[in-house]
Coordinates of C-alpha atoms and ligand atoms in Angstrom, one line a residue:
M24 CA -6.7 3.6 35.7
T25 CA -8.8 1.1 33.3
N26 CA -8.6 0.9 29.6
K27 CA -11.9 2.3 29.5
E28 CA -10.5 5.4 31.4
L29 CA -7.7 5.4 28.7
A30 CA -10.1 5.3 26.1
N31 CA -12.3 8.2 27.4
L32 CA -9.1 10.2 27.9
I33 CA -8.2 9.9 24.2
F34 CA -11.5 10.3 22.9
P35 CA -13.5 12.5 25.2
N36 CA -15.9 13.5 22.9
I37 CA -16.9 10.1 21.4
T38 CA -20.4 9.3 23.1
K39 CA -22.1 7.1 20.5
T40 CA -21.1 2.9 21.0
I41 CA -21.0 0.3 17.9
E42 CA -24.4 -0.8 19.2
D43 CA -25.5 2.8 18.0
Y44 CA -23.7 2.5 14.4
E45 CA -25.3 -1.2 14.0
K46 CA -28.6 0.3 14.6
L47 CA -28.2 3.5 12.5
Y48 CA -26.9 1.1 9.4
P49 CA -29.0 -1.9 9.7
E50 CA -28.6 -4.9 7.5
R51 CA -30.2 -4.1 4.2
N52 CA -33.6 -5.3 3.6
L53 CA -32.8 -7.0 -0.2
K54 CA -33.8 -10.3 -1.7
E55 CA -31.6 -13.3 -1.6
G56 CA -28.8 -13.4 -3.4
A57 CA -28.7 -9.4 -3.8
K58 CA -25.1 -8.4 -4.1
V59 CA -24.0 -5.4 -2.2
V60 CA -20.7 -4.0 -3.9
R61 CA -18.8 -0.6 -3.9
F62 CA -16.2 0.8 -6.0
A63 CA -13.9 2.3 -3.2
P64 CA -11.4 4.3 -4.9
S65 CA -8.6 6.6 -3.4
P66 CA -8.6 10.1 -5.0
T67 CA -4.6 10.1 -5.1
G68 CA -4.9 9.9 -9.1
F69 CA -6.6 9.6 -12.0
M70 CA -8.9 7.1 -12.9
H71 CA -7.4 4.3 -14.7
I72 CA -8.1 1.2 -16.7
G73 CA -7.9 -0.7 -13.6
N74 CA -10.2 1.2 -11.5
M75 CA -12.7 0.8 -14.6
M76 CA -12.4 -2.8 -14.6
Q77 CA -13.3 -2.8 -11.0
A78 CA -16.3 -0.3 -11.3
V79 CA -18.0 -2.5 -14.3
I80 CA -17.4 -5.8 -12.5
N81 CA -18.9 -4.0 -9.7
F82 CA -21.7 -2.8 -11.8
V83 CA -22.3 -6.0 -13.3
L84 CA -22.5 -8.2 -10.0
A85 CA -25.2 -5.5 -8.5
K86 CA -27.4 -5.0 -11.4
S87 CA -27.2 -9.1 -12.3
S88 CA -28.1 -9.9 -9.0
G89 CA -30.8 -6.8 -7.9
G90 CA -28.4 -5.8 -5.5
V91 CA -26.8 -2.0 -4.8
F92 CA -23.7 -0.4 -6.3
Y93 CA -22.2 2.1 -3.9
L94 CA -19.4 4.5 -4.2
R95 CA -17.4 5.2 -1.6
N96 CA -14.2 8.0 -1.6
E97 CA -11.4 6.6 0.3
D98 CA -9.4 9.8 0.6
T99 CA -7.6 9.1 4.0
D100 CA -4.4 9.8 2.6
Q101 CA -5.0 13.2 2.4
A102 CA -1.3 14.3 1.9
R103 CA -1.5 12.5 -1.6
T104 CA -5.2 13.3 -2.6
V105 CA -4.9 14.6 -6.3
D106 CA -7.0 17.8 -7.6
G107 CA -9.8 17.0 -9.6
A108 CA -9.6 13.2 -9.2
V109 CA -12.9 12.7 -7.4
D110 CA -14.5 15.1 -10.3
F111 CA -13.0 13.0 -12.5
I112 CA -14.4 9.5 -11.2
H113 CA -18.1 11.0 -10.9
H114 CA -17.5 12.1 -14.6
V115 CA -16.3 8.8 -15.5
L116 CA -19.3 6.8 -13.6
N117 CA -21.6 9.1 -15.4
Y118 CA -20.0 9.4 -18.9
Y119 CA -20.4 5.3 -18.9
H120 CA -23.8 5.3 -17.7
I121 CA -22.1 3.2 -14.7
K122 CA -23.7 5.4 -11.9
P123 CA -23.5 4.2 -8.0
D124 CA -27.1 3.8 -6.9
E125 CA -25.7 5.4 -3.4
Y126 CA -23.1 8.1 -3.4
E127 CA -22.0 11.6 -1.9
Y128 CA -20.9 14.4 -4.3
Q129 CA -20.6 18.0 -4.1
G130 CA -22.7 18.1 -0.6
K131 CA -25.4 15.6 -1.8
I132 CA -25.7 12.4 -0.3
V133 CA -27.6 9.8 -2.0
G134 CA -28.4 6.5 0.2
E135 CA -29.0 5.5 3.6
Y136 CA -25.6 4.6 4.5
G137 CA -23.3 7.6 4.5
P138 CA -21.4 9.4 4.9
Y139 CA -19.7 8.2 1.7
I140 CA -16.4 9.8 2.1
Q141 CA -14.1 8.5 4.7
S142 CA -12.6 11.7 6.0
E143 CA -16.5 12.6 7.0
R144 CA -16.8 9.5 9.0
I145 CA -13.7 9.9 11.7
E146 CA -16.3 9.9 14.5
I147 CA -17.6 6.7 13.1
Y148 CA -14.0 5.2 13.4
H149 CA -13.3 6.8 16.6
T150 CA -16.3 5.2 18.1
F151 CA -14.7 1.9 16.9
V152 CA -11.3 2.5 17.9
K153 CA -12.4 3.5 21.1
Y154 CA -14.2 0.4 22.0
L155 CA -11.1 -1.7 21.0
I156 CA -9.2 0.2 23.7
E157 CA -11.7 -0.3 26.1
I158 CA -11.6 -4.2 25.4
G159 CA -7.9 -4.1 25.4
R160 CA -7.6 -4.7 21.8
A161 CA -6.0 -1.4 20.6
Y162 CA -3.5 1.0 22.4
P163 CA -1.6 4.1 21.7
C164 CA 1.7 3.6 20.3
F165 CA 4.7 6.2 20.8
L166 CA 7.5 4.8 18.8
T167 CA 9.2 7.7 16.9
K168 CA 9.9 7.7 13.0
E169 CA 13.4 7.2 13.9
E170 CA 12.7 4.2 16.7
L171 CA 10.3 2.6 13.7
E172 CA 13.1 3.1 11.3
E173 CA 15.9 1.4 13.6
I174 CA 13.4 -1.5 14.0
R175 CA 13.2 -2.2 10.3
E176 CA 16.5 -1.7 9.9
Y177 CA 17.6 -4.4 12.4
Q178 CA 15.0 -6.5 11.1
T179 CA 16.1 -6.4 7.5
K180 CA 19.6 -7.2 8.5
S181 CA 18.7 -9.9 10.8
K182 CA 16.4 -11.3 7.9
K183 CA 13.7 -11.1 10.2
R184 CA 10.1 -10.6 9.3
I185 CA 9.4 -6.8 8.8
G186 CA 6.6 -5.2 11.3
I187 CA 5.4 -4.5 15.0
Y188 CA 5.2 -7.8 16.6
G189 CA 6.2 -9.6 19.7
K190 CA 9.3 -7.9 21.2
Y191 CA 9.1 -5.4 18.8
A192 CA 5.8 -4.0 20.1
K193 CA 7.0 -2.0 22.8
C194 CA 4.0 -0.2 23.7
R195 CA 1.5 -3.0 23.7
D196 CA 2.0 -3.9 27.2
M197 CA 2.5 -0.4 28.6
S198 CA 0.1 0.5 31.6
P199 CA -2.9 2.6 30.8
D200 CA -1.4 4.7 33.7
E201 CA 2.0 5.3 31.9
A202 CA -0.1 5.9 28.4
A203 CA -2.1 8.4 30.2
K204 CA 0.9 10.1 31.2
R205 CA 2.6 10.5 27.8
I206 CA -0.4 11.3 26.1
K207 CA -1.1 14.3 28.9
A208 CA 2.6 15.4 28.3
G209 CA 1.5 15.9 24.4
E210 CA 3.4 13.0 23.0
K211 CA 2.3 11.9 19.8
F212 CA 0.7 8.6 19.1
V213 CA -1.0 6.4 16.8
I214 CA -3.4 3.6 17.8
R215 CA -2.4 0.3 16.9
F216 CA -4.3 -3.2 16.6
K217 CA -3.5 -5.8 19.3
S218 CA -3.0 -8.7 17.4
M219 CA -3.4 -12.2 19.3
G220 CA -2.8 -14.0 16.2
D221 CA 0.0 -16.9 16.1
F222 CA 2.4 -16.8 12.8
N223 CA 2.8 -20.0 13.2
K224 CA -0.6 -21.0 12.9
K225 CA -2.6 -21.0 9.6
F226 CA -6.1 -20.4 8.5
V227 CA -7.5 -21.1 5.2
F228 CA -9.2 -18.1 3.1
E229 CA -11.5 -18.2 -0.1
D230 CA -11.2 -16.0 -2.4
L231 CA -13.9 -15.9 -5.1
T232 CA -11.4 -15.9 -8.0
Q233 CA -8.4 -17.6 -6.6
G234 CA -9.8 -20.2 -4.5
K235 CA -8.7 -21.5 -1.1
I236 CA -5.6 -19.7 0.2
E237 CA -3.6 -20.7 2.8
F238 CA -2.2 -18.0 5.3
P239 CA -0.2 -17.8 8.6
E240 CA -2.6 -15.9 11.0
N241 CA -1.6 -12.1 11.5
D242 CA 0.5 -11.2 14.4
L243 CA 1.4 -7.4 13.6
D244 CA 0.1 -4.6 15.6
V245 CA -0.7 -2.6 12.7
P246 CA -1.5 1.0 13.1
I247 CA -5.5 1.5 12.8
M248 CA -5.3 5.3 13.6
K249 CA -2.9 7.8 12.2
S250 CA -1.7 10.5 14.5
G251 CA -1.9 14.0 13.4
D252 CA -5.3 14.0 11.2
L253 CA -6.4 11.0 13.4
L254 CA -7.9 9.0 10.4
P255 CA -7.9 5.5 9.9
T256 CA -5.8 3.6 7.9
Y257 CA -7.1 1.6 5.0
H258 CA -7.2 -1.7 7.0
F259 CA -9.6 -0.1 9.7
A260 CA -11.9 1.7 7.6
H261 CA -12.4 -1.2 5.5
L262 CA -13.5 -3.4 8.1
V263 CA -15.8 -0.4 9.5
D264 CA -17.0 0.7 6.1
D265 CA -17.6 -2.6 4.7
H266 CA -19.3 -3.8 7.7
L267 CA -21.7 -0.9 8.0
M268 CA -22.3 -0.3 4.6
R269 CA -23.2 -4.0 4.6
T270 CA -21.3 -4.7 1.8
T271 CA -21.3 -8.1 0.4
H272 CA -18.6 -8.4 -1.9
V273 CA -15.3 -6.8 -1.9
V274 CA -13.8 -6.4 -5.4
R275 CA -10.2 -4.6 -4.9
G276 CA -6.8 -5.1 -6.6
N277 CA -4.4 -8.1 -6.0
E278 CA -2.3 -5.7 -3.9
W279 CA -4.2 -6.2 -1.1
M280 CA -4.4 -10.0 -0.8
S281 CA -1.4 -9.8 1.5
S282 CA -3.5 -7.9 3.9
V283 CA -6.0 -10.8 4.2
P284 CA -4.8 -12.0 7.2
L285 CA -5.0 -8.8 9.2
H286 CA -8.4 -7.9 7.8
Y287 CA -9.7 -11.6 9.0
E288 CA -8.3 -10.9 12.1
L289 CA -10.0 -7.5 12.8
F290 CA -13.7 -8.9 11.2
K291 CA -13.2 -11.7 14.0
T292 CA -12.6 -9.6 16.9
F293 CA -15.8 -7.5 16.3
G294 CA -17.5 -10.7 15.6
Y295 CA -18.6 -9.7 11.9
K296 CA -19.3 -11.7 9.0
M297 CA -16.6 -11.1 6.6
P298 CA -17.7 -9.9 3.0
K299 CA -16.6 -12.2 0.3
Y300 CA -13.6 -10.7 -2.1
I301 CA -12.7 -10.8 -5.5
H302 CA -9.2 -9.7 -5.5
T303 CA -8.6 -8.3 -9.4
S304 CA -5.3 -8.9 -11.1
L305 CA -3.0 -6.5 -12.5
I306 CA -3.8 -5.1 -16.0
L307 CA -0.9 -5.9 -18.7
K308 CA 0.0 -4.9 -21.8
K309 CA 2.4 -6.0 -24.5
D310 CA 5.1 -4.0 -25.4
G311 CA 7.2 -5.6 -28.3
D312 CA 8.1 -9.1 -27.1
T313 CA 7.5 -8.7 -23.6
I314 CA 4.3 -8.4 -21.2
R315 CA 4.5 -6.0 -18.4
K316 CA 1.9 -3.9 -16.3
I317 CA 0.4 -1.3 -17.7
S318 CA 1.9 2.1 -16.6
K319 CA 0.3 5.4 -16.1
R320 CA 3.3 6.9 -17.2
K321 CA 4.0 5.6 -20.1
D322 CA 0.8 4.2 -21.7
P323 CA -1.9 6.9 -22.5
E324 CA -4.3 4.1 -22.4
A325 CA -4.1 3.5 -18.7
L326 CA -5.7 6.6 -17.6
M327 CA -9.5 6.9 -18.9
F328 CA -8.9 10.0 -20.4
Y329 CA -7.9 8.3 -23.3
Y330 CA -10.8 6.8 -24.4
E331 CA -13.0 9.6 -24.3
E332 CA -10.4 11.8 -26.1
K333 CA -10.2 9.5 -28.8
G334 CA -14.3 8.9 -28.8
Y335 CA -14.4 5.0 -28.0
P336 CA -18.2 4.2 -28.0
I337 CA -18.9 3.9 -24.2
L338 CA -20.5 0.1 -24.6
A339 CA -17.2 -1.0 -26.8
V340 CA -15.0 0.2 -23.8
I341 CA -17.1 -1.6 -21.4
D342 CA -17.0 -4.6 -23.8
A343 CA -13.5 -4.6 -24.0
V344 CA -13.0 -4.4 -20.2
L345 CA -15.3 -7.2 -19.6
T346 CA -13.3 -9.3 -21.9
I347 CA -10.3 -8.8 -20.3
A348 CA -12.3 -9.4 -17.0
N349 CA -14.1 -12.7 -17.7
S350 CA -12.4 -15.4 -20.0
N351 CA -15.6 -16.0 -21.2
F352 CA -17.2 -12.8 -22.1
E353 CA -16.2 -13.0 -25.7
E354 CA -18.0 -16.0 -26.4
W355 CA -21.2 -14.6 -24.7
R356 CA -21.1 -11.5 -26.3
A357 CA -20.8 -13.4 -29.7
S358 CA -24.1 -15.3 -29.0
N359 CA -25.7 -12.3 -27.3
P360 CA -24.6 -9.4 -29.6
D361 CA -27.6 -7.5 -28.4
K362 CA -27.9 -8.1 -25.0
P363 CA -27.1 -4.8 -22.3
F364 CA -23.3 -5.7 -20.9
Y365 CA -24.8 -6.3 -17.4
E366 CA -26.9 -9.2 -18.3
F367 CA -23.6 -11.3 -18.1
P368 CA -23.3 -13.7 -15.9
F369 CA -20.0 -12.6 -14.4
S370 CA -18.1 -15.4 -12.8
P371 CA -15.4 -14.3 -10.5
K372 CA -13.8 -17.9 -11.2
K373 CA -13.1 -16.9 -14.9
M374 CA -11.3 -14.0 -14.0
S375 CA -7.8 -14.2 -14.7
V376 CA -5.0 -14.5 -11.5
S377 CA -2.0 -13.7 -13.2
G378 CA -3.0 -10.5 -15.1
A379 CA -5.1 -9.2 -17.6
L380 CA -3.7 -8.4 -20.9
F381 CA -5.3 -5.3 -22.1
D382 CA -4.9 -4.9 -26.3
L383 CA -6.1 -1.9 -28.2
D384 CA -6.1 -4.2 -30.9
K385 CA -8.9 -5.8 -29.3
L386 CA -10.6 -2.5 -28.4
D387 CA -10.5 -1.0 -32.1
N388 CA -12.0 -4.4 -33.5
I389 CA -14.8 -4.3 -31.0
S390 CA -15.0 -0.7 -31.3
K391 CA -14.9 -1.0 -35.2
N392 CA -18.3 -3.3 -35.0
Y393 CA -20.2 -1.2 -32.4
I394 CA -20.1 1.8 -34.8
S395 CA -20.9 -0.3 -37.6
K396 CA -24.1 -1.3 -36.3
M397 CA -25.1 2.3 -35.2
T398 CA -27.6 4.3 -37.7
A399 CA -26.1 6.9 -39.8
E400 CA -27.8 9.8 -37.5
N401 CA -26.7 8.1 -34.4
L402 CA -23.0 8.2 -35.2
Y403 CA -23.2 11.6 -36.4
Q404 CA -24.7 12.6 -32.9
E405 CA -21.7 10.8 -31.2
Y406 CA -19.4 12.1 -33.4
K407 CA -20.3 15.6 -33.0
N408 CA -20.9 15.4 -29.2
W409 CA -17.6 14.2 -29.5
A410 CA -16.2 17.1 -31.8
L411 CA -17.9 19.7 -30.0
K412 CA -15.8 18.8 -27.1
Y413 CA -12.4 17.8 -28.5
N414 CA -12.4 19.4 -32.0
K415 CA -14.1 22.7 -32.5
E416 CA -12.7 22.5 -36.6
I417 CA -14.3 19.4 -37.1
D418 CA -17.5 20.2 -35.2
E419 CA -17.8 23.4 -37.7
I420 CA -17.5 21.3 -40.5
I421 CA -19.7 18.5 -40.0
S422 CA -22.4 20.9 -38.3
K423 CA -22.3 22.9 -41.5
H424 CA -22.8 19.7 -43.8
K425 CA -24.7 17.6 -41.6
E426 CA -26.8 16.2 -44.4
D427 CA -24.1 15.1 -46.4
T428 CA -22.2 13.6 -43.1
I429 CA -24.8 11.4 -42.4
K430 CA -25.2 10.7 -46.1
F431 CA -21.5 9.4 -46.2
L432 CA -21.6 7.5 -42.7
N433 CA -24.6 5.8 -44.3
I434 CA -22.8 4.3 -47.2
E435 CA -22.8 0.3 -46.9
R436 CA -24.1 0.8 -43.3
E437 CA -27.8 -0.8 -43.5
V438 CA -26.6 -3.7 -45.3
K439 CA -26.0 -7.4 -43.8
K440 CA -22.2 -7.1 -43.6
P441 CA -21.6 -3.1 -42.7
R442 CA -18.4 -1.7 -43.6
K443 CA -16.2 -1.1 -40.5
D444 CA -14.0 1.5 -41.1
Y445 CA -14.0 3.6 -37.6
E446 CA -12.6 2.5 -34.4
N447 CA -13.4 5.7 -32.6
Y448 CA -15.0 9.3 -33.3
A449 CA -11.5 10.8 -33.2
G450 CA -10.7 8.7 -36.6
I451 CA -13.8 9.4 -38.8
F452 CA -12.5 13.2 -40.2
D453 CA -9.2 11.4 -41.1
K454 CA -11.6 9.1 -43.4
S455 CA -14.0 11.2 -44.7
W456 CA -12.2 14.6 -45.0
Y457 CA -12.6 14.6 -48.8
M458 CA -16.0 14.7 -48.6
Y459 CA -15.6 18.4 -47.5
D460 CA -14.3 21.4 -49.7
E461 CA -13.2 23.3 -46.9
A462 CA -10.7 20.3 -46.0
W463 CA -8.9 20.3 -49.1
N464 CA -6.7 22.7 -48.7
R465 CA -4.5 20.3 -47.7
E466 CA -1.3 19.4 -49.7
L467 CA -2.7 16.8 -51.9
N468 CA -1.2 13.3 -52.8
Y469 CA -3.0 11.4 -55.2
N470 CA -3.0 7.9 -55.1
L471 CA -2.9 6.9 -58.6
G472 CA -2.7 3.4 -59.9
K473 CA -2.0 1.8 -63.4
V474 CA -3.1 5.0 -65.1
K475 CA -0.9 7.9 -64.4
D476 CA -1.0 10.0 -67.3
K477 CA -2.3 13.5 -66.6
D478 CA -3.8 14.1 -70.2
E479 CA -5.4 10.9 -70.1
I480 CA -7.1 11.0 -66.8
I481 CA -8.4 14.7 -67.7
N482 CA -9.8 13.4 -70.9
I483 CA -11.5 10.6 -68.7
M484 CA -12.9 12.8 -66.4
E485 CA -14.1 15.4 -69.0
E486 CA -15.7 12.8 -71.1
Y487 CA -17.4 11.2 -68.3
L488 CA -18.6 14.2 -66.5
N489 CA -19.8 16.1 -69.5
N490 CA -21.2 13.1 -71.2
Y491 CA -22.4 10.4 -69.1
Y492 CA -22.9 11.2 -65.5
N493 CA -26.6 11.8 -64.8
E494 CA -27.4 12.2 -61.1
D495 CA -30.6 10.4 -61.2
D496 CA -29.3 7.0 -62.9
S497 CA -29.6 4.4 -60.4
Q498 CA -26.7 2.7 -59.5
E499 CA -26.8 0.1 -62.0
E500 CA -27.2 2.5 -64.5
W501 CA -24.3 4.4 -63.5
F502 CA -22.2 1.4 -63.9
N503 CA -23.5 0.4 -66.9
K504 CA -22.2 4.0 -68.1
I505 CA -18.9 3.8 -66.9
K506 CA -18.4 0.1 -68.6
E507 CA -19.5 2.0 -72.0
L508 CA -17.1 4.5 -71.6
C509 CA -14.8 2.6 -70.4
L510 CA -14.6 0.5 -73.7
K511 CA -14.8 3.4 -75.9
M512 CA -11.7 4.8 -74.2
G513 CA -9.8 1.5 -75.0
Y514 CA -10.2 0.0 -71.4
Q515 CA -12.0 -3.8 -71.1
S516 CA -15.0 -3.8 -68.8
D517 CA -15.2 -7.4 -68.4
M518 CA -12.4 -8.4 -66.2
K519 CA -12.2 -12.0 -67.3
I520 CA -11.6 -10.8 -70.8
Y521 CA -8.9 -8.4 -69.7
K522 CA -7.0 -10.6 -67.4
E523 CA -6.6 -13.3 -70.7
N524 CA -5.2 -10.4 -73.0
P525 CA -4.4 -7.6 -70.3
D526 CA -1.8 -6.0 -73.1
N527 CA -4.1 -5.5 -75.5
Y528 CA -6.2 -2.7 -73.2
K529 CA -5.3 0.2 -71.4
G530 CA -6.3 -1.3 -68.7
S531 CA -9.4 -2.6 -66.4
V532 CA -12.8 -0.9 -65.5
A533 CA -11.0 -1.1 -62.0
D534 CA -8.0 1.0 -63.2
F535 CA -10.8 3.3 -65.1
T536 CA -12.8 3.8 -61.5
T537 CA -9.6 4.2 -59.8
V538 CA -8.8 7.1 -61.8
M539 CA -12.1 8.6 -61.1
R540 CA -11.9 7.7 -57.4
V541 CA -8.3 9.4 -57.0
V542 CA -9.3 12.4 -58.9
L543 CA -12.1 12.8 -56.4
T544 CA -11.1 12.1 -53.5
T545 CA -7.3 11.5 -53.7
L546 CA -7.7 7.9 -52.4
D547 CA -7.7 4.8 -54.2
M548 CA -9.8 3.2 -51.5
T549 CA -13.0 4.6 -50.3
P550 CA -16.8 3.5 -49.5
N551 CA -18.9 2.8 -52.4
L552 CA -18.0 5.5 -55.3
Y553 CA -21.3 5.6 -56.6
D554 CA -22.6 7.0 -53.2
I555 CA -19.7 9.5 -53.0
M556 CA -20.4 11.0 -56.7
Q557 CA -24.2 11.4 -55.5
I558 CA -23.3 13.3 -52.2
L559 CA -20.2 15.3 -54.3
G560 CA -22.8 16.2 -57.4
K561 CA -21.7 17.1 -60.8
K562 CA -20.5 21.0 -60.2
R563 CA -18.3 19.7 -57.2
M564 CA -16.9 17.1 -58.7
L565 CA -15.9 19.4 -62.0
K566 CA -14.2 21.7 -59.4
R567 CA -12.2 18.7 -57.8
L568 CA -11.3 17.9 -61.5
E569 CA -10.3 21.9 -61.8
I570 CA -8.0 21.1 -58.5
F571 CA -6.4 18.0 -59.9
K572 CA -5.3 20.0 -63.0
E573 CA -3.8 22.4 -60.8
N574 CA -2.0 19.9 -58.4
Y575 CA -1.0 17.1 -60.4
Ligands
LIG630 N1 -9.1 2.8 -1.7 C1 -8.5 1.4 -2.1 C2 -7.5 1.5 -3.3 O1 -7.8 2.5 -3.9 C3 -9.5 0.4 -2.2 C4 -9.3 -0.6 -2.0 C5 -10.7 -1.1 -1.8 O2 -11.6 -1.3 -2.8 O3 -10.8 -2.0 -0.6 O4 -6.5 1.0 -3.4

């Protein structure tokens, strides 16, 4: 029996050739320098911040080069597939507007290079495996789990390299006749690649981030097709898919770096050009005094649910991700505050090799800045969208008081240095609850300062609200009136004079306005009091004075 006959015995239904696929998926007709990149997560878990970094990098590489960004569902590990993981990937890419140009979802294929789901590409993989068997570069291996375990144990004990190579590759030289006999007898087998590499020889690989790296050649006969579901292993699918989908740049986790010698040999065996590689580093987190790998189990921010639930603006999250992806992003952003992120000239060389430190404080800062630059109407809309999904109570309140909410959000917004109060939409209500009468049913904690006497406070408020406050006053008029009343009641309106002889007065104008602020909001720090009073109006302010009388 020839290798060809053995290949036919294993794949009797495969009639296409690798040349057929070559024609079916021709070189892409793109302009010089256009990058074809893919985001290729395995649906074995929910999309995490490391995946997000890869997706964003891919998106930037494609957009900035006039290339193609496609999504490939790498579902060959069917036993570990997690329900909902694929939906979540599509959701995240949509939510952040980093949509792939080509993908396959819910029965719809967009793009000419699909299917984009690996489990639907089985015929293609089999064609390529069949070809390797025909040319004698792949073979059925009948080693059982126990035998493999035995080999591994022996190698571990005797400090040998682990794997199936040399004398451990027991089926490598089996004759096609014998292989055929065992297959016909129903024995289980995997297909292994027949390596021709020499571990003692070296080759140089160039990673776009990590530079030139010397590797020993691969000499492992790794499985390329599993028994059972007959799906390919990652390594083989990588070769077939990235070749046929005409990928120019592979952005993938650093954990694949050690497989480079194998991938190098696989591409060489078929005579295909290897794509360029960008191996991304781990995402790290500061935990007390130590820095460790971010953990899906321990750190809620590791999974992409977190950012949406908290209501971080999508562009803030993307900027935070690019900040850790490229060391010069922050500088670029500072000089290009309004440019779309995908115009950033991403450089693989500026990626961290040892690990990217992700810091939520940094995200908060980026986000505060973004939110401070939104219009109040815009912010209201985003806040409402968030509330609609994550907090019905808040949604009800802010929808009922839409106008006041927008007015409140607009306080000190359209100015040169806008306030930076909010890092996410989930945090807004906690900093604005006092503007809604419905929210005053909580335990009230009046954060008073120097002036604490209840009668004095009531006196100030009654005098002010009944005899001074006028809702038509400009901010200047408003403040002049406060100063007038403050002097009349034994406080000093001029801070300089006050500081010279503080004992001569009951307090300063600041102490005086603190009283007003606290009675009206319970807090000693809020956005501009004049605006808050304008929104509340006299009637509600009087009501709050009543609440103060009852609760303080
Ligand atoms: N499916 C692989 C993973 O999730 C992708 C690696 C790659 O991008 O090539 O790790």
